[in-house]
mmCIF file of C-alpha atoms and ligand atoms in Angstrom:
data_model
loop_
_atom_site.group_PDB
_atom_site.id
_atom_site.type_symbol
_atom_site.label_atom_id
_atom_site.label_comp_id
_atom_site.label_asym_id
_atom_site.label_seq_id
_atom_site.Cartn_x
_atom_site.Cartn_y
_atom_site.Cartn_z
ATOM 1 C CA MET P 1 0.000 0.000 0.000
ATOM 2 C CA PHE P 2 1.126 3.539 -0.681
ATOM 3 C CA LYS P 3 0.478 6.112 2.024
ATOM 4 C CA ASN P 4 2.204 9.187 0.680
ATOM 5 C CA VAL P 5 2.709 11.036 -2.557
ATOM 6 C CA ILE P 6 4.810 14.077 -3.432
ATOM 7 C CA VAL P 7 4.013 16.178 -6.503
ATOM 8 C CA ARG P 8 5.173 19.540 -7.824
ATOM 9 C CA VAL P 9 2.832 22.003 -9.543
ATOM 10 C CA PRO P 10 3.879 22.692 -13.173
ATOM 11 C CA SER P 11 5.548 26.022 -13.720
ATOM 12 C CA LYS P 12 4.607 28.609 -16.344
ATOM 13 C CA THR P 13 7.849 27.693 -18.122
ATOM 14 C CA ILE P 14 6.526 24.186 -18.817
ATOM 15 C CA SER P 15 6.417 25.027 -22.527
ATOM 16 C CA GLU P 16 10.252 24.904 -22.445
ATOM 17 C CA GLY P 17 10.390 21.330 -21.161
ATOM 18 C CA LEU P 18 12.642 18.807 -22.905
ATOM 19 C CA THR P 19 10.849 16.899 -25.615
ATOM 20 C CA SER P 20 11.229 14.406 -28.413
ATOM 21 C CA ALA P 21 7.527 14.556 -29.299
ATOM 22 C CA ASP P 22 6.307 16.578 -32.220
ATOM 23 C CA GLU P 23 3.015 17.621 -30.661
ATOM 24 C CA GLY P 24 3.490 21.313 -29.985
ATOM 25 C CA LYS P 25 4.137 23.023 -26.673
ATOM 26 C CA PRO P 26 2.121 22.377 -23.534
ATOM 27 C CA ILE P 27 -0.424 25.037 -22.639
ATOM 28 C CA TYR P 28 0.272 26.175 -19.085
ATOM 29 C CA SER P 29 -3.327 26.757 -17.959
ATOM 30 C CA LYS P 30 -4.382 23.368 -19.277
ATOM 31 C CA ALA P 31 -1.398 21.652 -17.686
ATOM 32 C CA LEU P 32 -2.336 23.222 -14.340
ATOM 33 C CA MET P 33 -5.887 21.941 -14.639
ATOM 34 C CA GLN P 34 -4.756 18.460 -15.601
ATOM 35 C CA HIS P 35 -2.355 18.472 -12.669
ATOM 36 C CA GLU P 36 -5.181 19.391 -10.283
ATOM 37 C CA ASN P 37 -7.232 16.494 -11.621
ATOM 38 C CA TYR P 38 -4.242 14.226 -11.163
ATOM 39 C CA VAL P 39 -3.942 15.264 -7.511
ATOM 40 C CA SER P 40 -7.687 14.671 -7.020
ATOM 41 C CA ALA P 41 -7.406 11.172 -8.472
ATOM 42 C CA LEU P 42 -4.466 10.395 -6.181
ATOM 43 C CA THR P 43 -6.379 11.709 -3.177
ATOM 44 C CA LYS P 44 -9.259 9.388 -4.044
ATOM 45 C CA THR P 45 -6.943 6.394 -3.634
ATOM 46 C CA GLY P 46 -6.477 7.251 0.031
ATOM 47 C CA VAL P 47 -2.983 8.742 0.054
ATOM 48 C CA ASN P 48 -1.732 11.906 1.687
ATOM 49 C CA VAL P 49 -0.446 14.285 -1.033
ATOM 50 C CA THR P 50 2.361 16.808 -0.446
ATOM 51 C CA VAL P 51 2.184 19.532 -3.102
ATOM 52 C CA LEU P 52 5.392 21.472 -3.789
ATOM 53 C CA GLU P 53 5.568 24.909 -5.410
ATOM 54 C CA PRO P 54 6.473 25.339 -9.090
ATOM 55 C CA LYS P 55 10.067 26.202 -10.018
ATOM 56 C CA ASP P 56 10.272 28.508 -13.028
ATOM 57 C CA GLU P 57 13.978 27.844 -13.573
ATOM 58 C CA PHE P 58 13.249 24.131 -14.097
ATOM 59 C CA PRO P 59 10.594 23.608 -16.796
ATOM 60 C CA ASP P 60 10.580 19.827 -16.223
ATOM 61 C CA ALA P 61 10.434 19.985 -12.422
ATOM 62 C CA CYS P 62 6.822 18.759 -12.244
ATOM 63 C CA PHE P 63 8.207 15.345 -13.231
ATOM 64 C CA VAL P 64 9.291 14.667 -9.660
ATOM 65 C CA GLU P 65 9.519 10.933 -10.202
ATOM 66 C CA ASP P 66 12.924 11.379 -11.798
ATOM 67 C CA VAL P 67 14.664 13.090 -8.889
ATOM 68 C CA ALA P 68 14.305 10.508 -6.126
ATOM 69 C CA LEU P 69 13.701 6.821 -5.551
ATOM 70 C CA CYS P 70 11.447 6.274 -2.561
ATOM 71 C CA THR P 71 11.781 2.773 -1.097
ATOM 72 C CA SER P 72 10.365 1.224 2.055
ATOM 73 C CA LYS P 73 13.709 1.798 3.834
ATOM 74 C CA CYS P 74 15.235 4.985 2.454
ATOM 75 C CA ALA P 75 14.970 7.694 -0.194
ATOM 76 C CA ILE P 76 17.742 8.017 -2.750
ATOM 77 C CA ILE P 77 18.291 11.377 -4.422
ATOM 78 C CA THR P 78 19.231 10.805 -8.050
ATOM 79 C CA ARG P 79 21.625 12.637 -10.355
ATOM 80 C CA PRO P 80 19.654 13.322 -13.565
ATOM 81 C CA GLY P 81 21.367 12.604 -16.866
ATOM 82 C CA ALA P 82 19.707 15.599 -18.515
ATOM 83 C CA MET P 83 21.909 18.625 -17.748
ATOM 84 C CA SER P 84 18.943 21.012 -17.595
ATOM 85 C CA ARG P 85 17.436 18.789 -14.901
ATOM 86 C CA ARG P 86 20.494 17.986 -12.810
ATOM 87 C CA LYS P 87 19.879 20.592 -10.124
ATOM 88 C CA GLU P 88 16.243 19.591 -9.740
ATOM 89 C CA ALA P 89 17.444 16.669 -7.657
ATOM 90 C CA ALA P 90 18.680 18.694 -4.726
ATOM 91 C CA LEU P 91 16.000 21.380 -4.499
ATOM 92 C CA PRO P 92 15.658 22.263 -0.809
ATOM 93 C CA ASP P 93 11.866 21.975 -0.666
ATOM 94 C CA MET P 94 12.019 18.438 -2.088
ATOM 95 C CA LEU P 95 14.691 17.451 0.414
ATOM 96 C CA GLU P 96 12.642 18.902 3.223
ATOM 97 C CA ALA P 97 9.548 17.031 2.048
ATOM 98 C CA LEU P 98 11.458 13.761 1.917
ATOM 99 C CA GLU P 99 12.982 14.384 5.342
ATOM 100 C CA ASN P 100 9.464 14.545 6.757
ATOM 101 C CA PHE P 101 9.017 10.903 5.803
ATOM 102 C CA TYR P 102 12.502 9.391 5.742
ATOM 103 C CA GLU P 103 15.184 8.987 8.359
ATOM 104 C CA HIS P 104 17.671 7.744 5.750
ATOM 105 C CA ILE P 105 18.450 9.756 2.632
ATOM 106 C CA GLU P 106 21.176 8.661 0.227
ATOM 107 C CA TYR P 107 22.674 10.293 -2.875
ATOM 108 C CA ILE P 108 23.870 9.170 -6.303
ATOM 109 C CA LYS P 109 27.260 10.751 -6.994
ATOM 110 C CA GLU P 110 29.369 11.667 -10.007
ATOM 111 C CA PRO P 111 30.081 9.975 -12.443
ATOM 112 C CA GLY P 112 26.785 8.185 -11.896
ATOM 113 C CA THR P 113 23.679 9.504 -13.585
ATOM 114 C CA ILE P 114 20.222 8.174 -12.934
ATOM 115 C CA GLU P 115 16.638 9.351 -13.365
ATOM 116 C CA ALA P 116 14.177 7.335 -11.340
ATOM 117 C CA GLY P 117 11.729 7.151 -14.242
ATOM 118 C CA ASP P 118 14.174 4.419 -15.213
ATOM 119 C CA ILE P 119 13.471 2.454 -12.034
ATOM 120 C CA MET P 120 10.566 0.085 -11.541
ATOM 121 C CA MET P 121 9.810 -1.279 -8.099
ATOM 122 C CA VAL P 122 8.527 -4.841 -7.741
ATOM 123 C CA GLY P 123 8.291 -5.505 -4.015
ATOM 124 C CA ASP P 124 11.826 -5.255 -2.642
ATOM 125 C CA HIS P 125 13.428 -5.574 -6.076
ATOM 126 C CA PHE P 126 14.183 -2.709 -8.430
ATOM 127 C CA TYR P 127 14.689 -2.913 -12.214
ATOM 128 C CA ILE P 128 16.962 -0.131 -13.470
ATOM 129 C CA GLY P 129 16.908 0.758 -17.174
ATOM 130 C CA LEU P 130 20.195 1.821 -18.756
ATOM 131 C CA SER P 131 18.953 4.711 -20.883
ATOM 132 C CA GLU P 132 20.394 7.926 -22.259
ATOM 133 C CA ARG P 133 19.714 9.419 -18.818
ATOM 134 C CA THR P 134 20.873 6.539 -16.594
ATOM 135 C CA ASN P 135 24.373 5.114 -16.901
ATOM 136 C CA GLN P 136 26.022 1.965 -15.596
ATOM 137 C CA ALA P 137 27.818 3.856 -12.801
ATOM 138 C CA GLY P 138 24.487 5.266 -11.628
ATOM 139 C CA ALA P 139 22.847 1.840 -11.721
ATOM 140 C CA ASP P 140 25.792 0.268 -9.860
ATOM 141 C CA GLN P 141 25.642 2.894 -7.112
ATOM 142 C CA MET P 142 21.902 2.472 -6.828
ATOM 143 C CA ILE P 143 22.175 -1.318 -6.505
ATOM 144 C CA GLN P 144 24.866 -0.931 -3.854
ATOM 145 C CA ILE P 145 22.677 1.449 -1.836
ATOM 146 C CA LEU P 146 19.640 -0.819 -2.196
ATOM 147 C CA GLU P 147 21.645 -3.838 -1.044
ATOM 148 C CA SER P 148 22.915 -1.979 2.006
ATOM 149 C CA TYR P 149 19.260 -1.719 3.111
ATOM 150 C CA GLY P 150 18.426 -5.356 2.366
ATOM 151 C CA LEU P 151 16.786 -4.521 -0.967
ATOM 152 C CA SER P 152 17.978 -5.573 -4.420
ATOM 153 C CA GLY P 153 18.298 -4.269 -7.958
ATOM 154 C CA GLN P 154 19.335 -5.236 -11.442
ATOM 155 C CA ALA P 155 20.182 -3.285 -14.573
ATOM 156 C CA VAL P 156 18.139 -3.723 -17.751
ATOM 157 C CA GLU P 157 19.454 -2.892 -21.217
ATOM 158 C CA MET P 158 17.199 -0.616 -23.252
ATOM 159 C CA LYS P 159 17.451 1.094 -26.625
ATOM 160 C CA GLU P 160 14.276 2.873 -27.672
ATOM 161 C CA MET P 161 12.338 4.404 -24.824
ATOM 162 C CA LEU P 162 13.125 7.588 -22.897
ATOM 163 C CA HIS P 163 12.717 5.902 -19.523
ATOM 164 C CA LEU P 164 12.127 2.317 -18.380
ATOM 165 C CA LYS P 165 8.673 3.219 -17.109
ATOM 166 C CA THR P 166 7.773 4.870 -20.410
ATOM 167 C CA GLY P 167 7.037 1.328 -21.536
ATOM 168 C CA LEU P 168 6.427 -0.637 -18.336
ATOM 169 C CA ALA P 169 4.045 -0.416 -15.401
ATOM 170 C CA TYR P 170 3.888 -2.910 -12.555
ATOM 171 C CA LEU P 171 0.321 -3.301 -11.312
ATOM 172 C CA GLU P 172 1.143 -5.639 -8.392
ATOM 173 C CA ASN P 173 -0.145 -9.254 -8.267
ATOM 174 C CA ASN P 174 2.488 -10.159 -10.889
ATOM 175 C CA ASN P 175 0.660 -8.087 -13.539
ATOM 176 C CA LEU P 176 2.940 -6.047 -15.786
ATOM 177 C CA LEU P 177 1.960 -3.707 -18.613
ATOM 178 C CA VAL P 178 4.564 -3.948 -21.370
ATOM 179 C CA ALA P 179 5.010 -1.886 -24.525
ATOM 180 C CA GLY P 180 7.536 -1.784 -27.359
ATOM 181 C CA GLU P 181 10.988 -3.151 -26.691
ATOM 182 C CA PHE P 182 10.011 -4.604 -23.299
ATOM 183 C CA LYS P 183 7.545 -7.108 -24.761
ATOM 184 C CA THR P 184 10.401 -9.450 -25.600
ATOM 185 C CA ALA P 185 12.896 -8.566 -22.836
ATOM 186 C CA PRO P 186 13.890 -11.789 -20.983
ATOM 187 C CA GLU P 187 13.860 -10.019 -17.591
ATOM 188 C CA PHE P 188 10.079 -9.715 -17.701
ATOM 189 C CA GLU P 189 9.154 -13.206 -18.902
ATOM 190 C CA LYS P 190 8.096 -14.330 -15.439
ATOM 191 C CA PHE P 191 5.356 -11.726 -15.155
ATOM 192 C CA ASN P 192 1.781 -11.933 -16.353
ATOM 193 C CA LYS P 193 2.479 -9.582 -19.252
ATOM 194 C CA ILE P 194 -0.291 -7.408 -20.580
ATOM 195 C CA GLU P 195 0.918 -6.301 -23.989
ATOM 196 C CA ILE P 196 0.066 -2.794 -25.101
ATOM 197 C CA ASP P 197 -0.393 -2.161 -28.819
ATOM 198 C CA MET P 198 1.893 0.229 -30.630
ATOM 199 C CA ASP P 199 -0.919 2.726 -31.314
ATOM 200 C CA GLU P 200 -1.579 3.019 -27.557
ATOM 201 C CA ALA P 201 2.031 2.736 -26.369
ATOM 202 C CA TYR P 202 1.840 5.955 -24.323
ATOM 203 C CA GLY P 203 -0.987 4.331 -22.329
ATOM 204 C CA ALA P 204 1.473 1.822 -20.862
ATOM 205 C CA ASN P 205 2.494 4.495 -18.359
ATOM 206 C CA CYS P 206 -0.204 3.816 -15.768
ATOM 207 C CA ILE P 207 0.134 3.781 -11.990
ATOM 208 C CA TRP P 208 -1.099 1.270 -9.463
ATOM 209 C CA MET P 209 -2.366 3.109 -6.394
ATOM 210 C CA ASN P 210 -3.707 0.848 -3.679
ATOM 211 C CA ASP P 211 -6.961 -0.650 -5.033
ATOM 212 C CA TYR P 212 -6.919 1.553 -8.101
ATOM 213 C CA VAL P 213 -5.047 1.869 -11.359
ATOM 214 C CA ILE P 214 -4.806 5.381 -12.794
ATOM 215 C CA VAL P 215 -4.882 5.289 -16.601
ATOM 216 C CA PRO P 216 -4.277 8.179 -19.013
ATOM 217 C CA GLU P 217 -7.303 9.416 -20.943
ATOM 218 C CA GLY P 218 -7.618 8.376 -24.571
ATOM 219 C CA TYR P 219 -6.308 4.788 -24.441
ATOM 220 C CA PRO P 220 -9.471 2.651 -24.501
ATOM 221 C CA LYS P 221 -7.743 -0.657 -25.235
ATOM 222 C CA VAL P 222 -5.366 -0.183 -22.311
ATOM 223 C CA GLN P 223 -8.257 0.753 -20.047
ATOM 224 C CA GLU P 224 -10.256 -2.288 -21.118
ATOM 225 C CA LYS P 225 -7.365 -4.660 -20.456
ATOM 226 C CA ILE P 226 -6.848 -3.242 -16.972
ATOM 227 C CA GLU P 227 -10.538 -3.389 -16.138
ATOM 228 C CA ALA P 228 -10.609 -7.000 -17.353
ATOM 229 C CA LEU P 229 -8.005 -7.806 -14.678
ATOM 230 C CA GLY P 230 -10.473 -6.592 -12.042
ATOM 231 C CA TYR P 231 -8.861 -3.281 -11.076
ATOM 232 C CA LYS P 232 -10.843 -0.144 -10.321
ATOM 233 C CA VAL P 233 -9.786 2.420 -12.891
ATOM 234 C CA LEU P 234 -9.449 6.189 -12.593
ATOM 235 C CA VAL P 235 -8.840 8.105 -15.817
ATOM 236 C CA VAL P 236 -6.793 11.315 -15.920
ATOM 237 C CA ASP P 237 -6.024 13.449 -18.969
ATOM 238 C CA THR P 238 -2.270 14.008 -19.339
ATOM 239 C CA SER P 239 -2.231 15.363 -22.899
ATOM 240 C CA GLU P 240 -0.255 18.516 -21.986
ATOM 241 C CA PHE P 241 2.453 16.472 -20.261
ATOM 242 C CA ARG P 242 2.622 14.023 -23.148
ATOM 243 C CA LYS P 243 3.799 16.930 -25.336
ATOM 244 C CA ILE P 244 7.019 16.952 -23.323
ATOM 245 C CA ASP P 245 7.348 13.186 -22.961
ATOM 246 C CA GLY P 246 5.794 13.019 -19.498
ATOM 247 C CA GLY P 247 3.103 10.718 -18.189
ATOM 248 C CA LEU P 248 1.253 9.646 -15.070
ATOM 249 C CA SER P 249 4.135 7.995 -13.253
ATOM 250 C CA CYS P 250 6.527 10.886 -13.933
ATOM 251 C CA LEU P 251 4.305 13.327 -12.049
ATOM 252 C CA SER P 252 4.638 11.851 -8.568
ATOM 253 C CA LEU P 253 6.738 10.100 -5.970
ATOM 254 C CA ARG P 254 4.670 7.342 -4.377
ATOM 255 C CA PHE P 255 5.655 5.533 -1.168
HETATM 256 C C1 LIG F 1 12.306 14.980 -19.711
HETATM 257 O O1 LIG F 1 12.642 14.827 -20.888
HETATM 258 O O2 LIG F 1 13.068 14.785 -18.778
HETATM 259 C C2 LIG F 1 10.902 15.440 -19.418
HETATM 260 N N1 LIG F 1 10.457 16.320 -20.454
HETATM 261 C C3 LIG F 1 9.975 14.255 -19.285
HETATM 262 C C4 LIG F 1 10.284 13.400 -18.114
HETATM 263 C C5 LIG F 1 9.396 12.213 -18.005
HETATM 264 N N2 LIG F 1 9.652 11.488 -16.819
HETATM 265 C C6 LIG F 1 9.547 10.174 -16.713
HETATM 266 O O3 LIG F 1 9.328 9.460 -17.703
HETATM 267 N N3 LIG F 1 9.757 9.660 -15.526
#
């Protein structure tokens, strides 16, 4: 069960966020509204939500998932691979928020880079995607930290996606949404894989929240497959965040 969530309100500079999508720039007012709906959906799942203030100097700072890994034992502050995002990881208000919940806070150090959108938690085990943002040194440090707390981790090769969780979502009970390159990855063979079609690949970025699964709006086949598994579904529109490669998981830290 998750008890707590941390989010950060999008800033008016969100239109300058990093992107590989060719879908235009996010509209600030719409992004704000979608973010409010996201917080409402999270609240419905019974968690306590800490809402941090926007940071104009960091257009991507609403994607808080990337700056910390929150485990059952400790929080680990990452070192983002994207230069424009590197200093997001040590913002004082985020540290303060994490200190409210965690006695132990660890840090990824140079030359390691890691963005926690590349990390998927399955119980006490963590899969770490080696992406353009997360390097081997970062993954090695992370695994070492996890092991020092009795947790474990393993690195996963990846080639196409921005982040590991761009194409994977663990829905507990051994159920795993898989898209694109992860459909055939040997690491995930043991799961009950729910394959997401190419035309709905963005919809693979869902989040399991206690009895609910939050699904992005506009992916009916994904929604149907999740409902068929017996989950209660909440739908949230993330179209403005999609324009800068962000999705549901990216917008929160859940622990
Ligand atoms: C970036 O490129 O860093 C942001 N525009 C999107 C980050 C998405 N985060 C995630 O997948 N965890």
